[in-house]
Tab-separated table of C-alpha atoms in Angstrom:
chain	number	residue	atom	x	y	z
A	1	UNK	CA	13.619	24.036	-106.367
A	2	UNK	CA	10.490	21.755	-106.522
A	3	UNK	CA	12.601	19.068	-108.412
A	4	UNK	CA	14.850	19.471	-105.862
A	5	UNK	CA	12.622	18.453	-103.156
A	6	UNK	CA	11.625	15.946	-105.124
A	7	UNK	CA	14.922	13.971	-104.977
A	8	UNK	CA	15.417	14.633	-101.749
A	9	UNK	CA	11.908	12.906	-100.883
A	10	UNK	CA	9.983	15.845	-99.202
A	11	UNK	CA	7.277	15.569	-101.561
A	12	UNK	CA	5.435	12.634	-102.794
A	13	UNK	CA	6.427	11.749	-106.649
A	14	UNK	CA	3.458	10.382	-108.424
A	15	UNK	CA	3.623	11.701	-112.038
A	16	UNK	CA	6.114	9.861	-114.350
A	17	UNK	CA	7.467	13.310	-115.795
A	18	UNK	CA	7.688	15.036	-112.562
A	19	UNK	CA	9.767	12.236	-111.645
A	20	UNK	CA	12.111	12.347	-114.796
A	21	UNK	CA	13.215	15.777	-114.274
A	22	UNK	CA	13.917	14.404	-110.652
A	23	UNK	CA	15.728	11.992	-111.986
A	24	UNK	CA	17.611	14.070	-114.139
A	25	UNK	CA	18.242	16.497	-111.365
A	26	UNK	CA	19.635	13.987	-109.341
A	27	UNK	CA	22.653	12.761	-111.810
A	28	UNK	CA	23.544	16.631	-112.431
A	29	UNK	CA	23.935	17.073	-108.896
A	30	UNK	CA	25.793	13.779	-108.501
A	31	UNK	CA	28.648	15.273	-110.889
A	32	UNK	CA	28.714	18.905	-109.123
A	33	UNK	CA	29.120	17.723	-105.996
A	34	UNK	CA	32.497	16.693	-104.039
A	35	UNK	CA	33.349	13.147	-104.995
A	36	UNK	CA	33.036	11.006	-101.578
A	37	UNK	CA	31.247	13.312	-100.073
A	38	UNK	CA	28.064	12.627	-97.517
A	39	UNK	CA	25.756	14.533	-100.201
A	40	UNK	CA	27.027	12.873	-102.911
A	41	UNK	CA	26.491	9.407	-101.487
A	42	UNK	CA	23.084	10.910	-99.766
A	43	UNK	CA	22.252	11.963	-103.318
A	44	UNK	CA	22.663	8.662	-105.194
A	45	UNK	CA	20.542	7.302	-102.730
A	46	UNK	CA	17.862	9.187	-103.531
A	47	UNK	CA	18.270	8.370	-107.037
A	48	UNK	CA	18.240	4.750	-106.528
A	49	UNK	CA	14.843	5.492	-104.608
A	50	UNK	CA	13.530	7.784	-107.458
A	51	UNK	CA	14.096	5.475	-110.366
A	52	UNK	CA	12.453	2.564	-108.133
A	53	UNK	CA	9.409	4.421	-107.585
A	54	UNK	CA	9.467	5.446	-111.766
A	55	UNK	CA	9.948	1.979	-112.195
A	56	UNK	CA	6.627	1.210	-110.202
A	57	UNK	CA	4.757	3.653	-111.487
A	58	UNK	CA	5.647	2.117	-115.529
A	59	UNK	CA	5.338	-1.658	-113.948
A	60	UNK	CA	2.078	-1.485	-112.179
A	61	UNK	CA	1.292	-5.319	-110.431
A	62	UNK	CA	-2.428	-5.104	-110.736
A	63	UNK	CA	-4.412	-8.541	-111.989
A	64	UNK	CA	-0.804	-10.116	-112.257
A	65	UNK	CA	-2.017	-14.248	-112.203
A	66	UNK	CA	-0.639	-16.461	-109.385
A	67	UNK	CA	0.492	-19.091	-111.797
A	68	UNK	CA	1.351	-18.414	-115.843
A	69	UNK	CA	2.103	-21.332	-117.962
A	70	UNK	CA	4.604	-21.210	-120.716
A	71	UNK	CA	6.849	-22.845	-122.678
A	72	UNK	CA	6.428	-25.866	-120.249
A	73	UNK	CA	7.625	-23.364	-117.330
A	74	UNK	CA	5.056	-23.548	-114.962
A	75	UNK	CA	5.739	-19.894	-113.577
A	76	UNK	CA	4.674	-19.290	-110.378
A	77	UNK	CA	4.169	-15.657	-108.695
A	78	UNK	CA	7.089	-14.446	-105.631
A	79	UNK	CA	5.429	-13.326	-102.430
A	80	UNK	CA	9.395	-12.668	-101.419
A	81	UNK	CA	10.225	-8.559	-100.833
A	82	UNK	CA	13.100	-8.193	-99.778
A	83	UNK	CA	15.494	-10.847	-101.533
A	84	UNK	CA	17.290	-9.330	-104.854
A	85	UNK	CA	17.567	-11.838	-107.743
A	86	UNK	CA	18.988	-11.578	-111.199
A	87	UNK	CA	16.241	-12.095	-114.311
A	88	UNK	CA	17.292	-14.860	-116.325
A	89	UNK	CA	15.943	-12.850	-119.200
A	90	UNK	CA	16.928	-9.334	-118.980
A	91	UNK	CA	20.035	-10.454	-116.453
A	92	UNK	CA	18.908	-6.973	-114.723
A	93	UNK	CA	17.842	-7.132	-111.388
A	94	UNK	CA	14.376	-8.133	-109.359
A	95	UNK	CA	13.484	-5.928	-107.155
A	96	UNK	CA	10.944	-7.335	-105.290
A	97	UNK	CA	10.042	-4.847	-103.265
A	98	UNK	CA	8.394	-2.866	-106.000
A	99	UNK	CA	8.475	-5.583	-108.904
A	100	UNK	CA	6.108	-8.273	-109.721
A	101	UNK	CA	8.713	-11.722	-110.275
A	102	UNK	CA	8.334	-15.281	-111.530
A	103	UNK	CA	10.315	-18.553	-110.947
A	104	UNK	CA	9.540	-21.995	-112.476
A	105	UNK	CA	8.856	-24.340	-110.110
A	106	UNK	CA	10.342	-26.847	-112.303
A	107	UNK	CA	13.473	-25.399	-113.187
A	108	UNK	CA	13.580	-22.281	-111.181
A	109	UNK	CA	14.412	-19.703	-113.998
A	110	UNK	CA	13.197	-16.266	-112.318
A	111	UNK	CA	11.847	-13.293	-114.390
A	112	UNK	CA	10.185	-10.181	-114.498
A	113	UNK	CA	6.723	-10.117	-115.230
A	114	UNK	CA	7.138	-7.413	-117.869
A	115	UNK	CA	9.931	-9.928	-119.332
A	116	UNK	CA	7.529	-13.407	-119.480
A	117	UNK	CA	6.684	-12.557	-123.016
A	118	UNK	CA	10.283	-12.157	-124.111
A	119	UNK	CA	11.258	-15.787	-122.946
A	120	UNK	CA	12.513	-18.167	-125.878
A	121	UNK	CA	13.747	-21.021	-123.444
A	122	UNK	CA	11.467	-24.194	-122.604
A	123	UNK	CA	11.778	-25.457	-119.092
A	124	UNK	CA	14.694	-27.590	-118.745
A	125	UNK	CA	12.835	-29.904	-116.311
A	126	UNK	CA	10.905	-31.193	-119.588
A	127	UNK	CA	14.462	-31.860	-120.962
A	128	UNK	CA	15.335	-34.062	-117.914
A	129	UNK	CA	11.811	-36.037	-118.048
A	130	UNK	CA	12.086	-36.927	-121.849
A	131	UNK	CA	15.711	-37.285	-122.471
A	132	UNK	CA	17.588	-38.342	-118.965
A	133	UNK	CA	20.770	-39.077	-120.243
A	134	UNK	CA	24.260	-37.146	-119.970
A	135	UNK	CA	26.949	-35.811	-122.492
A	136	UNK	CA	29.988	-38.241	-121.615
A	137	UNK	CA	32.388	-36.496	-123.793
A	138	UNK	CA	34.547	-34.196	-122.296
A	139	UNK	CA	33.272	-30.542	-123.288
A	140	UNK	CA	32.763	-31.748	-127.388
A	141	UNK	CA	33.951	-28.091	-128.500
A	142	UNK	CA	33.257	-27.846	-132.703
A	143	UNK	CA	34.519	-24.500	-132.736
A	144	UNK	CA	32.919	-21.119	-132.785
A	145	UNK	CA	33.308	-21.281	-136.827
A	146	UNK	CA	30.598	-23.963	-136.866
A	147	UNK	CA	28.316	-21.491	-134.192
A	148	UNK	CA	28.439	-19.305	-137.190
A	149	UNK	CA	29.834	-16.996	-134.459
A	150	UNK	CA	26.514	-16.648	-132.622
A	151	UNK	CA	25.675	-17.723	-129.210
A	152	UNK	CA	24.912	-21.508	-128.976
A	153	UNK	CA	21.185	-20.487	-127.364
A	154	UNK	CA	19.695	-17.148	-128.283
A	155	UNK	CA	21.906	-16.639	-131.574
A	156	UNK	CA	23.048	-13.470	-130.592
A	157	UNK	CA	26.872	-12.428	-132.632
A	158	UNK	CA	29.387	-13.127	-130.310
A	159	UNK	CA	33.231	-13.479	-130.792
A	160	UNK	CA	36.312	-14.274	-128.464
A	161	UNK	CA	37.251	-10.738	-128.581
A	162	UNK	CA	34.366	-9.970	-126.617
A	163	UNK	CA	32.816	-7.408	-130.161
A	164	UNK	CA	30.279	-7.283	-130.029
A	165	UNK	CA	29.783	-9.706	-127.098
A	166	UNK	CA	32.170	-12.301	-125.501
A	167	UNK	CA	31.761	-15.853	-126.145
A	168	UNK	CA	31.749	-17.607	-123.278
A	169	UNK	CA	32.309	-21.507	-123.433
A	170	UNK	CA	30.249	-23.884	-121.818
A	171	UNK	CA	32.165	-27.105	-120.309
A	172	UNK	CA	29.653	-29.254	-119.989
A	173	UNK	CA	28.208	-28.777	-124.073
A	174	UNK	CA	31.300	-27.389	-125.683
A	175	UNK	CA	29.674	-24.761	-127.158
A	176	UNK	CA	30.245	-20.716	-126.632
A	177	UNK	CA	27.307	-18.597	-125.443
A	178	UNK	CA	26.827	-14.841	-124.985
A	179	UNK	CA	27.145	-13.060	-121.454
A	180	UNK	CA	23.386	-13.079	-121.418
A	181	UNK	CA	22.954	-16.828	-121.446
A	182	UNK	CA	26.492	-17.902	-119.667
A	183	UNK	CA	26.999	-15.906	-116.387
A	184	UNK	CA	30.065	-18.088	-115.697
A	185	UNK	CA	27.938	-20.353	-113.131
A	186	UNK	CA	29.897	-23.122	-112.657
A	187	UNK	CA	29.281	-27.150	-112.316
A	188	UNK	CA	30.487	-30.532	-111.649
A	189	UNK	CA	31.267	-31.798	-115.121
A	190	UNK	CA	29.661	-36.211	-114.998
A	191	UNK	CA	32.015	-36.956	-118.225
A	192	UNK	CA	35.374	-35.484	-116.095
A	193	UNK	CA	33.884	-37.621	-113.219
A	194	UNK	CA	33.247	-40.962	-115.003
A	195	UNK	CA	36.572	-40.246	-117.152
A	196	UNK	CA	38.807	-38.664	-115.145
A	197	UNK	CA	37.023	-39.098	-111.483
A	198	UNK	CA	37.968	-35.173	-111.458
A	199	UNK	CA	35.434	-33.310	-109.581
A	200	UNK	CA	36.510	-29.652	-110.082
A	201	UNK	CA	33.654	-27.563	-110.735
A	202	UNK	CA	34.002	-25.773	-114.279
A	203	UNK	CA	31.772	-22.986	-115.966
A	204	UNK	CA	28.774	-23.822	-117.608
A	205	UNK	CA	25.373	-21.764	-118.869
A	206	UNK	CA	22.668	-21.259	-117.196
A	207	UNK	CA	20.445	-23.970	-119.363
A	208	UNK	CA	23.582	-26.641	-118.552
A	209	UNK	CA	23.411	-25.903	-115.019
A	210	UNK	CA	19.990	-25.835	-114.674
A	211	UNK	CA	19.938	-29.196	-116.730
A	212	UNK	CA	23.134	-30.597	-114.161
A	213	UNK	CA	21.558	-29.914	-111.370
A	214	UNK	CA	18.209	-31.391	-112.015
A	215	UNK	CA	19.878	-34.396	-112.984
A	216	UNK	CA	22.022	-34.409	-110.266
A	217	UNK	CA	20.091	-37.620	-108.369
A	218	UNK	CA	18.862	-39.449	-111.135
A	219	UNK	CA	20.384	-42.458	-111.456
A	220	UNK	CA	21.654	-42.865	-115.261
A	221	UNK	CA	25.417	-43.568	-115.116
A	222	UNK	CA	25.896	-47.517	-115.299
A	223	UNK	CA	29.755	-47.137	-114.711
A	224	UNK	CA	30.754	-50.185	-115.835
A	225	UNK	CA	29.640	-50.035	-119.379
A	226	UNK	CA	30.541	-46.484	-119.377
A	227	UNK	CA	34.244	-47.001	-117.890
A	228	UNK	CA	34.510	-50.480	-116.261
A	229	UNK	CA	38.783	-49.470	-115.335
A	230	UNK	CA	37.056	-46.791	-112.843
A	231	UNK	CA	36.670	-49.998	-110.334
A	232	UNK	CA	40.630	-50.713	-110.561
A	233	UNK	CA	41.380	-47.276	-109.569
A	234	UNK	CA	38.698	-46.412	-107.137
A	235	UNK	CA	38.811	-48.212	-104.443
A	236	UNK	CA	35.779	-46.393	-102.908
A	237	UNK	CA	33.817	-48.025	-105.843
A	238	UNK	CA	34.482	-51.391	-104.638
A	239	UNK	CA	33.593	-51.168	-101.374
A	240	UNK	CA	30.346	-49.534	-102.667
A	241	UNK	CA	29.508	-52.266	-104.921
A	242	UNK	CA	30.161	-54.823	-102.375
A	243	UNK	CA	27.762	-53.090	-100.066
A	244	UNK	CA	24.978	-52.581	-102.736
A	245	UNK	CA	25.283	-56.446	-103.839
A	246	UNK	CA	24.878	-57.224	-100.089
A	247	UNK	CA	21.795	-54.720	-99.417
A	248	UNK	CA	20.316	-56.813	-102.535
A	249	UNK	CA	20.823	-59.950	-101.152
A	250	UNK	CA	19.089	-58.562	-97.825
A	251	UNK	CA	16.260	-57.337	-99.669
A	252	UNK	CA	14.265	-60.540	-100.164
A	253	UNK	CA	14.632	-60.922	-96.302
A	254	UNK	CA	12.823	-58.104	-95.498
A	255	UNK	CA	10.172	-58.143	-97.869
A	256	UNK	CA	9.216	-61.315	-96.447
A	257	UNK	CA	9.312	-59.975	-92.732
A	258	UNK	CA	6.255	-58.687	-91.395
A	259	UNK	CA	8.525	-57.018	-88.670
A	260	UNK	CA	10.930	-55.453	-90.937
A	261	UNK	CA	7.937	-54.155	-93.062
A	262	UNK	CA	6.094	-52.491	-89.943
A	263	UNK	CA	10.401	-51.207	-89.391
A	264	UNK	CA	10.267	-49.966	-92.588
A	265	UNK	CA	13.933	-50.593	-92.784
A	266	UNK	CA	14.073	-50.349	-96.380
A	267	UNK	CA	13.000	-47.037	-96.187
A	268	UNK	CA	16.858	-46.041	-95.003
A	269	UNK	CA	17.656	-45.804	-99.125
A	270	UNK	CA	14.586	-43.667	-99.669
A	271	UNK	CA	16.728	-41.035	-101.231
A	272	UNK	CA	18.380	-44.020	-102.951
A	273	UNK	CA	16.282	-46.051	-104.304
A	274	UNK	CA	18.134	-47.248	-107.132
A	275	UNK	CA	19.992	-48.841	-104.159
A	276	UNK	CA	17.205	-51.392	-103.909
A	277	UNK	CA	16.601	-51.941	-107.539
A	278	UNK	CA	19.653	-52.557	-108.863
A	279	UNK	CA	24.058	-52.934	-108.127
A	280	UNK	CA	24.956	-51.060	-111.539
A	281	UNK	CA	23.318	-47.637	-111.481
A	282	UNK	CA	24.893	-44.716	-110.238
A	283	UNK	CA	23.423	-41.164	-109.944
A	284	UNK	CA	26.164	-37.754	-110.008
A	285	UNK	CA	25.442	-37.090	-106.755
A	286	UNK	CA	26.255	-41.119	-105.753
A	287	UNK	CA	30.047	-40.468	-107.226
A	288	UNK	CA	30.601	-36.972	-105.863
A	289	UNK	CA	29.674	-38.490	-102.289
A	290	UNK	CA	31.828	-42.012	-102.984
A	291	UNK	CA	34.330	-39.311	-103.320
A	292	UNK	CA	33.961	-37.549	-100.331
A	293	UNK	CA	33.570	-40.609	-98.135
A	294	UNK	CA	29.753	-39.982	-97.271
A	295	UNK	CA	28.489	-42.591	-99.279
A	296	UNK	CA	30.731	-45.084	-97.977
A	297	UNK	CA	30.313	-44.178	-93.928
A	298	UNK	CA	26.229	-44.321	-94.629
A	299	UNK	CA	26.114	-47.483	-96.643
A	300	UNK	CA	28.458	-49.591	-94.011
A	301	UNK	CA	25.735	-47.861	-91.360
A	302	UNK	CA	22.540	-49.150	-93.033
A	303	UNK	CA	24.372	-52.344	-94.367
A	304	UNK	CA	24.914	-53.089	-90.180
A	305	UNK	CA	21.497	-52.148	-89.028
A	306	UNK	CA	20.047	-54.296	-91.956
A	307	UNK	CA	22.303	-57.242	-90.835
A	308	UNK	CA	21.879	-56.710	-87.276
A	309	UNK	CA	18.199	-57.225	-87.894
A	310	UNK	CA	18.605	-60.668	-89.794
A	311	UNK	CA	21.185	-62.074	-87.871
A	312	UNK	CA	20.106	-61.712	-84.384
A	313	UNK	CA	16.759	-59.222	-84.011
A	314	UNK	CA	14.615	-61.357	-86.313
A	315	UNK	CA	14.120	-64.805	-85.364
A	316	UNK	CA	11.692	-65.042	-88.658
A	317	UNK	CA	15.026	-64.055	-90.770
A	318	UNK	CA	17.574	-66.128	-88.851
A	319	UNK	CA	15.660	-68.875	-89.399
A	320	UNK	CA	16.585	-68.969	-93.360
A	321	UNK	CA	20.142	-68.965	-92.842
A	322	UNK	CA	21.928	-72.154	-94.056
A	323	UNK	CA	24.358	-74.643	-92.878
A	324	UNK	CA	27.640	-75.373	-95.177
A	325	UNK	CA	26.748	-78.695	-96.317
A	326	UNK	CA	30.350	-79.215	-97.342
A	327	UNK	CA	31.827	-79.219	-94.160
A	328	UNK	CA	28.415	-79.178	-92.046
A	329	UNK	CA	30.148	-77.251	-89.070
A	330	UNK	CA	30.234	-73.745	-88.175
A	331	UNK	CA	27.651	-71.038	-87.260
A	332	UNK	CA	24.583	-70.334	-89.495
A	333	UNK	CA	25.491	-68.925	-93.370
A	334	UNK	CA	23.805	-65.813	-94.858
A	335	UNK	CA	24.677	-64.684	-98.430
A	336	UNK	CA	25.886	-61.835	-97.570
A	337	UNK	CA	28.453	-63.144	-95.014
A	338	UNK	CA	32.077	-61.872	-96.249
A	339	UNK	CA	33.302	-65.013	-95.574
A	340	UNK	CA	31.024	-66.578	-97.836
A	341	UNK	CA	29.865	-68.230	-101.018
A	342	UNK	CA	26.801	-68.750	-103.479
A	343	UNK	CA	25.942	-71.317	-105.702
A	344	UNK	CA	25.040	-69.685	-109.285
A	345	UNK	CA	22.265	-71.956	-109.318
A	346	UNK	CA	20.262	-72.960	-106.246
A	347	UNK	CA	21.200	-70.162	-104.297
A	348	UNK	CA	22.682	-72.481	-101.468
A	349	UNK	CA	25.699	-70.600	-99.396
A	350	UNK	CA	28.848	-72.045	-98.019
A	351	UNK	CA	31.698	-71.221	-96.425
A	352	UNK	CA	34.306	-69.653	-98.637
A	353	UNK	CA	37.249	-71.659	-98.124
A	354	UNK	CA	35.249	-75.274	-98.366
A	355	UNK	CA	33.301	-74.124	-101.748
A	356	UNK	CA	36.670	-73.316	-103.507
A	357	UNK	CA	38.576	-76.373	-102.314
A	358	UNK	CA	35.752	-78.857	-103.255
A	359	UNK	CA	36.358	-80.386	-106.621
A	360	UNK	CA	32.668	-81.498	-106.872
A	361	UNK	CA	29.353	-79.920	-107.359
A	362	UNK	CA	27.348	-78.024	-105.119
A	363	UNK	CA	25.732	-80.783	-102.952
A	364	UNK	CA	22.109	-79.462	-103.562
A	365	UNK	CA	22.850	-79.371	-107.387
A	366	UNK	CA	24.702	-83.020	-107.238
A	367	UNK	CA	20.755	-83.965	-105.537
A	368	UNK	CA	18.783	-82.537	-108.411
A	369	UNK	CA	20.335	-83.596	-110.742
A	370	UNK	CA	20.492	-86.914	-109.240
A	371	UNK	CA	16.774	-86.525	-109.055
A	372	UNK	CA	16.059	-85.958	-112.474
A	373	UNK	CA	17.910	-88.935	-113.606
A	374	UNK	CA	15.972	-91.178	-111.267
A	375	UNK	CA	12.836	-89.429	-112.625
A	376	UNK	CA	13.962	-89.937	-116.051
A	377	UNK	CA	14.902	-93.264	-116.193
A	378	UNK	CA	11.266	-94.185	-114.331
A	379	UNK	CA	8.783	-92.147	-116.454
């Protein structure tokens, strides 16, 4: 009768073998009584609530550290109660109302605390710092022979049969895991992208899509040694370069404006910097929103504010347009006019139209070099 009462919560369970025959109590009354039934339900619930408190009792939180370093995880104690998580170890889960939890703040793999010394996995973040490069094959399977039918991570026996444990195949590393480090997570795959421009998510393990998402804004694709036919296909592409070249040509406008530096209008590609740097490197997450159309719609909006601010805000800027000194008519030339042209090698712009029709030189080349041959033939 006094177990009883313990499982149905009337007395206070604080000793671990008191609690045990509760425990037990509970599941033989679970099986006696009518399946569905209010006390049958009102019973498991009890159990739930009786193994918690066991687990407590065996998991005690006292002098548990704020921050535990290992492995290159920099593990950081969860105030959080009342959200459930999975451990990435034991793939039981947290429960964090009565359980002391970790998570990396570098790659945000969540444990028990009783499960910290159990982890075999370095931090994936340290994976992205060191080697920041992708696997542009698409999912470079070897075959579970070569595995020596053991999980890819852990080494663990696994087989396709699922005895003693399924192997689970990995898209993005071709390899076949256990159920333990593959939970069938999925990912966009960057070789189906840059190959295929197929954006499907696909499954992956927990270390891939860990590693995918961490890389997912680092700008390491440079598409057009990686698959320059993308650009005939993709129209989205083009437009994008276009607009990048064009923000580059802007650049050296407003890092010469004291207005536009106290705008800070170069700060509109913060979260794309690359966009600054460079016209050729492309992070994941640049494709998957060319894709979309986001990319496109928010470059044409910061390529307009930047020109609005050269052409007519700034009279600092307008002031180093240029005049087409092939036809010397028309309004003031920028380089990164549409309808415009840039000599290779003094920068000078002209229209379009009267650069490819003249048979001759660029007129400030034609001067230079007319220069130096004065200069040369009177040393």
């Amino acid at each position: 009768h006094s177990v009883w009462m313990f499982a149905q919560g009337s007395v206070v369970a604080s000793d671990v073998e008191q609690l045990k025959q509760a425990i037990a109590e509970c599941k033989r009354l679970i099986l006696e009584l009518p399946e569905h039934s209010g006390k049958q339900k009102d019973t498991v619930i009890k159990l739930i609530h009786l193994r918690l408190k066991l687990q407590e009792l065996k998991d005690p939180e006292e002098d548990e550290p704020n921050l535990q370093v290992l492995l290159e995880h920099r593990f950081s104690k969860e105030k959080s109660k009342s959200v459930k998580q999975m451990c990435d170890k034991c793939s039981t889960i947290i429960w964090g109302l009565i359980q002391t939890w970790y998570t990396c703040t570098g790659c945000y793999y969540r444990c028990h605390s009783k499960c910290m010394n159990l982890i075999n996995k370095p931090c994936v973040r340290s994976k992205v710092s060191h080697q920041s490069e992708y696997e542009l094959s698409i999912c470079p399977e070897v075959g579970l022979d070569k595995q020596d039918y053991r999980c890819a991570e852990c080494r663990t026996p696994i087989s396709l049969r699922g005895v003693p444990n399924e192997a689970r195949q990995c898209d993005y590393t071709g390899q076949y895991y256990c159920s333990s480090c593959h939970w069938n997570d999925t990912a966009i795959i960057p070789a189906r992208v840059i190959h295929n421009w197929a954006f499907e998510p696909r499954k992956v393990c927990r270390t891939s899509m860990r590693y995918l998402a961490l890389m997912m804004s680092r700008p390491v694709l440079k598409l057009k040694e990686i698959n320059p036919l993308l650009f005939n296909f993709v129209e989205e592409l083009v437009e994008i370069r276009k607009l990048r070249q064009d923000i580059l040509l802007m650049k050296p406008y407003f890092i010469t404006c004291k207005e536009a530096m106290e705008a800070r209008l170069l700060l509109h590609l913060q979260d794309r910097q690359h966009f600054v740097e460079n016209d050729e490197m492309y992070s994941l997450q640049d494709l998957i929103d060319s894709s979309s159309g986001r990319l496109s719609c928010s470059l044409t909006e910061i390529h307009t504010t930047f020109a609005k601010h050269i052409k007519l805000d700034c009279e600092k800027c307008q002031a180093k347009g240029f005049m087409c000194e092939l036809c010397k008519e028309g309004d003031i030339l920028f380089p990164f006019d549409s309808h415009t042209s840039v000599c290779h090698d003094c920068f000078a712009v002209f229209h379009r139209d009267c650069y490819y029709d003249n048979s001759t030189t660029c007129p400030r080349c034609a001067r230079m070099l007319e220069r130096q041959h004065e200069d040369s033939q009177n040393p």
